[in-house]
XYZ file of C-alpha atoms in Angstrom:
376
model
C 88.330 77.081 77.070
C 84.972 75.687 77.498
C 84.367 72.128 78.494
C 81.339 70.084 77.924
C 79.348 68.875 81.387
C 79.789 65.353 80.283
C 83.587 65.837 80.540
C 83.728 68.214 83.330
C 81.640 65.466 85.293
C 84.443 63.104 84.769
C 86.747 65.545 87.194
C 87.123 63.573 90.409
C 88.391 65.415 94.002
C 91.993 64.012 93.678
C 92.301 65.133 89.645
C 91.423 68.747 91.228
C 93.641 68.642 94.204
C 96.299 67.423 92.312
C 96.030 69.848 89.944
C 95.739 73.011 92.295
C 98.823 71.352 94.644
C 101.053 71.647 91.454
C 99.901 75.423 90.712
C 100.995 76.232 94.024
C 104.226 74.110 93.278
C 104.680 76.802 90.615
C 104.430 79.767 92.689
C 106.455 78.754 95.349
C 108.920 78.342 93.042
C 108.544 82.008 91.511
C 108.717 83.095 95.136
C 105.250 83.946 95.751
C 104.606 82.480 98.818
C 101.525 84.202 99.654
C 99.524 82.263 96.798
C 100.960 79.278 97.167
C 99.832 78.805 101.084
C 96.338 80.056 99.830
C 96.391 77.480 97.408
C 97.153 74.897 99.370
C 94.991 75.804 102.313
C 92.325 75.786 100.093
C 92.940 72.085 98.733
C 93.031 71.097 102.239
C 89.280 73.094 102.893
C 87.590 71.595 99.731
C 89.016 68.437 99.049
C 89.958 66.468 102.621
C 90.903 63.225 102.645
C 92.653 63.207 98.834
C 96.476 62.552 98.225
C 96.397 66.281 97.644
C 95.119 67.443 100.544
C 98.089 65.405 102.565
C 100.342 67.241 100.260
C 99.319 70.447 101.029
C 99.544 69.869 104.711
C 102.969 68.835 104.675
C 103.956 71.760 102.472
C 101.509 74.381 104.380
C 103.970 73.044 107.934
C 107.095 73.331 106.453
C 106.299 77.227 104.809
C 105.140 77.900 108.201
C 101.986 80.014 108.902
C 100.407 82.748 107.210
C 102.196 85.376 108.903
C 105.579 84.725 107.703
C 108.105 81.109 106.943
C 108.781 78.786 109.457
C 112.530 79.144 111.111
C 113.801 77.068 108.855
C 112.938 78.718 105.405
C 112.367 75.371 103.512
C 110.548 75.578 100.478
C 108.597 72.831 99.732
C 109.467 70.430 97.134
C 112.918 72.399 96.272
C 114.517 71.638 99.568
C 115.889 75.383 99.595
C 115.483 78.288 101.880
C 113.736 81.248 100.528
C 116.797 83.620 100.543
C 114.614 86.723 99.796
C 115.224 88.257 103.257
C 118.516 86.949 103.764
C 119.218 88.673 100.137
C 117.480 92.169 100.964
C 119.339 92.818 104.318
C 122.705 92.239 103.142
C 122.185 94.783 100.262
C 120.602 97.363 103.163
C 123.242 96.854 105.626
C 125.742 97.329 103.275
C 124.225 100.596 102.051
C 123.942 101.376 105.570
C 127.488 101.550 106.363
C 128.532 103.065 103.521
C 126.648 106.077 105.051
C 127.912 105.436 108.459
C 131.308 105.600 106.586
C 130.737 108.818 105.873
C 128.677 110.260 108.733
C 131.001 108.978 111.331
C 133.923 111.021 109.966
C 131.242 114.010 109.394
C 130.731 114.053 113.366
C 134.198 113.603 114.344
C 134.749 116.752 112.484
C 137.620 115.670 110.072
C 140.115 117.473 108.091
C 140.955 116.234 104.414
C 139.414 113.746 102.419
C 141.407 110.507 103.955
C 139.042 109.717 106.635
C 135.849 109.507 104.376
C 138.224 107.349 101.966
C 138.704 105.230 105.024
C 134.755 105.450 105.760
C 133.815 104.165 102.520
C 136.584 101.615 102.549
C 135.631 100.180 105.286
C 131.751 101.084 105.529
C 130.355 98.664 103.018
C 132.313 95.185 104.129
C 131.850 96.022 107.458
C 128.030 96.657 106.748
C 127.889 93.943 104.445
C 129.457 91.243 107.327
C 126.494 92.587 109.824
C 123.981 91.894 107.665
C 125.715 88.771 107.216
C 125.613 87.488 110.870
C 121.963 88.739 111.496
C 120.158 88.168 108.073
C 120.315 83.886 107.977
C 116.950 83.650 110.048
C 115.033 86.415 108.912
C 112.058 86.165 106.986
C 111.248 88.650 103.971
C 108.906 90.403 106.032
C 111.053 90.524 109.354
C 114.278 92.079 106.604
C 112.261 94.665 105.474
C 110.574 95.613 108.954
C 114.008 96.431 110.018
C 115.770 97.779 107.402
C 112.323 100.263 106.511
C 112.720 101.006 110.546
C 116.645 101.804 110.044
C 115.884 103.977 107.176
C 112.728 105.694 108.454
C 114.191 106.558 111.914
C 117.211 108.188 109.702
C 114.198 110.392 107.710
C 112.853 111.018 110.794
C 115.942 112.709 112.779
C 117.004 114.672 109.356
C 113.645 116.061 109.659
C 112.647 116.864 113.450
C 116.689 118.403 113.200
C 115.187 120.574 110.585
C 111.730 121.203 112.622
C 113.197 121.573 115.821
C 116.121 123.895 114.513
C 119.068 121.893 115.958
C 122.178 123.793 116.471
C 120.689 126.805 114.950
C 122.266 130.264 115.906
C 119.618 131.981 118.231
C 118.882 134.996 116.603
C 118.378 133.548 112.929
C 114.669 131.915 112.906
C 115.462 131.456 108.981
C 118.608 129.681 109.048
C 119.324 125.580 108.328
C 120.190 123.390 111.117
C 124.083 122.610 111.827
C 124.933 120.678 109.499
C 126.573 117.980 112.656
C 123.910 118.161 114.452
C 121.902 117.245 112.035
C 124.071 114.050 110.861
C 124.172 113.273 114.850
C 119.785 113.015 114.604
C 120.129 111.241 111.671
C 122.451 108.259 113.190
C 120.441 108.410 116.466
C 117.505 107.733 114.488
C 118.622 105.478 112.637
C 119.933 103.161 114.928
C 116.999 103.478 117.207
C 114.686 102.318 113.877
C 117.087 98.784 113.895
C 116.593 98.515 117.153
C 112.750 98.707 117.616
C 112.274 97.047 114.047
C 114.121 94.457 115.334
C 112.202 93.882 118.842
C 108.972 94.298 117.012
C 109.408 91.589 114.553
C 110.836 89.282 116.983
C 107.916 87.246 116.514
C 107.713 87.216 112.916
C 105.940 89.782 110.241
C 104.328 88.762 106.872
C 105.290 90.346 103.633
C 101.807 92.092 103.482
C 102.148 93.995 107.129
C 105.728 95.255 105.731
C 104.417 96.316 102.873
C 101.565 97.821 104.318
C 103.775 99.615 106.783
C 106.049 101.021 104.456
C 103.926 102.367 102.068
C 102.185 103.431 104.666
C 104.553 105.487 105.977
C 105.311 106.765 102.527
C 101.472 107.850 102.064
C 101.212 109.552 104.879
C 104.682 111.736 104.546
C 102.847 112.792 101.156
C 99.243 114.058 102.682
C 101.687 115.800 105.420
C 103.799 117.448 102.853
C 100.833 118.429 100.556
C 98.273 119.032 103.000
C 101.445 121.683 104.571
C 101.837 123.151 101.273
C 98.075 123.744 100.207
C 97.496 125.117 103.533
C 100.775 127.627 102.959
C 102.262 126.375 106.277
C 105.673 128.145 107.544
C 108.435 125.531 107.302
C 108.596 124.924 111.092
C 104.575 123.602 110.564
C 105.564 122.220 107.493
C 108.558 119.861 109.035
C 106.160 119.305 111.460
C 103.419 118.487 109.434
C 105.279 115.572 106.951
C 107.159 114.214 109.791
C 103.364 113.758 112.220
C 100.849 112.411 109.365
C 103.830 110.408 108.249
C 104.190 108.465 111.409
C 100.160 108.214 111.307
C 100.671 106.637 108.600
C 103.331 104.185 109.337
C 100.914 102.958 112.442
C 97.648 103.145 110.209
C 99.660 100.534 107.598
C 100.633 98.219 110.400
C 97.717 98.099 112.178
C 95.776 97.749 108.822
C 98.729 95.187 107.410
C 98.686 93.116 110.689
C 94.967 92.992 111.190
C 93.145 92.511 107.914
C 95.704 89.989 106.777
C 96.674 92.236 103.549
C 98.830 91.029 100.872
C 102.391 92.515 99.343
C 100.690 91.782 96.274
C 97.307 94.139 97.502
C 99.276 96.388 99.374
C 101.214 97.550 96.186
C 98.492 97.142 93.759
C 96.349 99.795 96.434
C 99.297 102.220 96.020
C 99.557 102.154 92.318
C 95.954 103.493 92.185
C 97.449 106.407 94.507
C 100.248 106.655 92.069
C 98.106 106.991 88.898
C 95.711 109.135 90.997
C 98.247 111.521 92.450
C 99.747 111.727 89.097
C 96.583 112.588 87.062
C 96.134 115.221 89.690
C 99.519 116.972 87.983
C 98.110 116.678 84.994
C 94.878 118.398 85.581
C 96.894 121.126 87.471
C 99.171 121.200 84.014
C 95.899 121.484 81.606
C 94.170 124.055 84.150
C 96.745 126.118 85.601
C 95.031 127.162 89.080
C 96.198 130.732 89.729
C 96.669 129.678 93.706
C 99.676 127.867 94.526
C 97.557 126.243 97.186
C 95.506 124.519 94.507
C 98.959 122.696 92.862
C 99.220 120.246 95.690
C 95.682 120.241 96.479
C 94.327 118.863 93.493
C 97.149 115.914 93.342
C 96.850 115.360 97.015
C 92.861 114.894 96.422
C 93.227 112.474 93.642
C 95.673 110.365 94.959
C 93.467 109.608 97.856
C 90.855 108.740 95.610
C 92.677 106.588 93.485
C 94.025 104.737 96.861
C 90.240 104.846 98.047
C 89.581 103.087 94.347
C 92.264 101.037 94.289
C 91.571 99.469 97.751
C 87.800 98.749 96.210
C 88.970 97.330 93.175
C 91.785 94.781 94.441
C 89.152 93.344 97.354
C 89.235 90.036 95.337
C 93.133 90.005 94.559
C 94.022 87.801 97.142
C 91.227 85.588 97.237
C 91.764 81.488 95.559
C 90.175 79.674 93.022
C 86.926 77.918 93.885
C 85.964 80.363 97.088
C 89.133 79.956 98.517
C 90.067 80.848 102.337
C 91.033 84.232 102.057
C 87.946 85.523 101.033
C 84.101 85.359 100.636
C 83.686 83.760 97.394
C 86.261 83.114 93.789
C 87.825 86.023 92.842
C 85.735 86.850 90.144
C 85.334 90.188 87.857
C 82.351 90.960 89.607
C 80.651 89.609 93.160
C 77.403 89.480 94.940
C 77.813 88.175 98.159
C 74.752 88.954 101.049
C 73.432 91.600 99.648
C 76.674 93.151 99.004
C 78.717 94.333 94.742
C 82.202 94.238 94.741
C 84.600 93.842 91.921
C 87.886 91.999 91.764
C 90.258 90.814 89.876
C 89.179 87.028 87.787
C 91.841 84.344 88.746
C 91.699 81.705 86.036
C 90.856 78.106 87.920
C 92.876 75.128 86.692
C 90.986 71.539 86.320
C 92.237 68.235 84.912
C 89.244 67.039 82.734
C 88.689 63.793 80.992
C 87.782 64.163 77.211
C 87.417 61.567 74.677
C 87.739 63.995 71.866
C 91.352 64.005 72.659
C 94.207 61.482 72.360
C 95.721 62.393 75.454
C 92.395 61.703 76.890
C 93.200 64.231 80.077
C 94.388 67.529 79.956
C 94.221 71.402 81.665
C 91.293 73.144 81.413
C 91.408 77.038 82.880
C 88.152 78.694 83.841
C 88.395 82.387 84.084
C 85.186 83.149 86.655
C 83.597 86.583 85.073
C 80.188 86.912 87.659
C 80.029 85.321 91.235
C 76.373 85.741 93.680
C 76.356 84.213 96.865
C 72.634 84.621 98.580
């Protein structure tokens, strides 16, 4: 919509504050927390000293800071805690124990189906009354850091069982793992993961470093993998391979997550341009059919770390506010010039109450979507 200057000169500080405190009002109640703080951080930067601004403040204490919620998980303006990671954990822990019902009677090596009966009986309450206990303070991104922690130490003894050979007879290079031993480097994993997840995010993680840590993780167990196959690695090299650059990648995320202040939101979008990448990749191996088996995971493994090298460039505006907000240099516009440096973004429409006499109403919404931002 386009508004005349006459009107849009009518738009005071408070009509603008007010305005942007209630769009945030609307995202915290759609659970994104991330855009609300931004939001209201930035009615606090630009327009001090307005009803709005004392708004925001109050709301901005009680979500906590921008690393994760306060330790008391109020939302603003509902008077309800934001259940998210309360939610997730319960559903992990319970999935956790229903695998501990079964691996527990794996490595007690027992006869007859009644003891797994037993495990499963009991596996999923029991799991489900952990989470229970533990789950009431955590925050969305402290949940996830320890259930990705219990489930990536798991991946991680399956796999260095496989690499290492564990229980293997001594004169068969070729054969699988025992099967025990492996279950046994599974659960030792697995429990270490809680553990360190849980001593790590003692101190609270945001959404964005678990997301960035996950699917960092996740990234990097691909390039392993791929990189393994295109180089026709042995499987020893190849276990060894997934399992190394997948751990690089885990620490890469977090340190990336943690220190650049990245976004769920960002995080994801990033990885969806590795998806579409990796998965165009197929397709040009499906249209060209390379006669090396080398070149099938090449090709995807190269495109999917261009589209996450493209998808990083074109989401550098995703998390910025309306207006030049605090998370970033400028409004996140289509396309920026700031010093002497292009980027493009993603255009966040920016609400303002106007004034126009055209109307009966006399005041209503106005959304600008910003299309072209320079900064000198």
């Amino acid at each position: 919509m386009v508004v005349s200057q006459s009107a849009a000169a009518q738009v005071t500080a408070a009509d603008s504050a007010a305005v942007l405190v209630a769009t945030a009002g609307d995202f915290e109640a759609r659970g994104e927390l991330d855009i609300a703080r931004a939001l209201y951080e930035e009615v606090v930067r630009r327009y001090p000293n307005t009803p709005g601004a004392e708004t925001a403040s109050v709301r901005l204490e009680a979500l906590g800071a921008r690393e994760g919620l306060a330790p008391t998980g109020l939302v603003p303006g509902a008077g309800l805690r934001d259940r998210r990671g309360d939610t997730e954990f319960r559903v992990w822990s319970t999935l956790y124990g229903l695998w501990l019902g079964i691996a527990v009677p794996i490595l007690a090596d027992a006869d007859g189906s009644e003891p797994y009966g037993v495990g499963l009986l009991l596996g999923g309450p029991v799991g489900y009354l952990a989470g229970r206990v533990f789950s009431g303070s955590l925050s969305v991104g402290q949940a996830r850091t320890i259930s990705w922690a219990g489930t990536w130490g798991t991946w991680q003894g399956v796999g260095w069982a496989h690499a290492l050979g564990l229980g293997r007879d001594a004169g068969c290079d070729y054969c699988d793992p025992d099967g025990e031993a492996v279950v046994a480097a599974a659960l030792a994993g697995g429990l270490s993961g809680i553990l360190t997840g849980a001593l790590l995010s003692r101190e609270g993680v945001s959404e964005g470093t678990a997301a960035s840590t996950y699917l960092g993780s996740l990234w990097g167990t691909w390039v392993g993998l791929a990189g393994a196959a295109a180089l026709d690695l042995d499987d020893t090299a190849a276990w060894s391979s997934t399992l190394l650059v997948g751990n690089a990648g885990l620490l890469a995320g977090a340190l990336i997550g943690s220190r650049s202040g990245l976004s769920s939101r960002r995080a994801h979008l990033i990885s969806l341009g590795g998806l579409i990448g990796g998965f165009g990749g197929v397709g040009i191996v499906l249209i060209a059919e390379p006669s090396s088996s080398s070149e099938d995971f090449a090709i995807p493994l190269a495109t999917s770390l261009l589209g996450l090298g493209l998808g990083a460039l074109f989401t550098r505006g995703v998390d910025e506010v309306p207006g030049g907000g605090s998370s970033g240099p400028g409004p996140a516009a289509l396309l920026r010039w700031s010093e002497g440096e292009f980027s493009a973004g993603l255009p966040l429409p920016l609400p303002a109450a106007v004034s126009d006499p055209r109307r009966e109403a006399g005041r209503h919404t106005a959304w600008h979507v910003p299309l072209l931002n320079i900064r000198f």
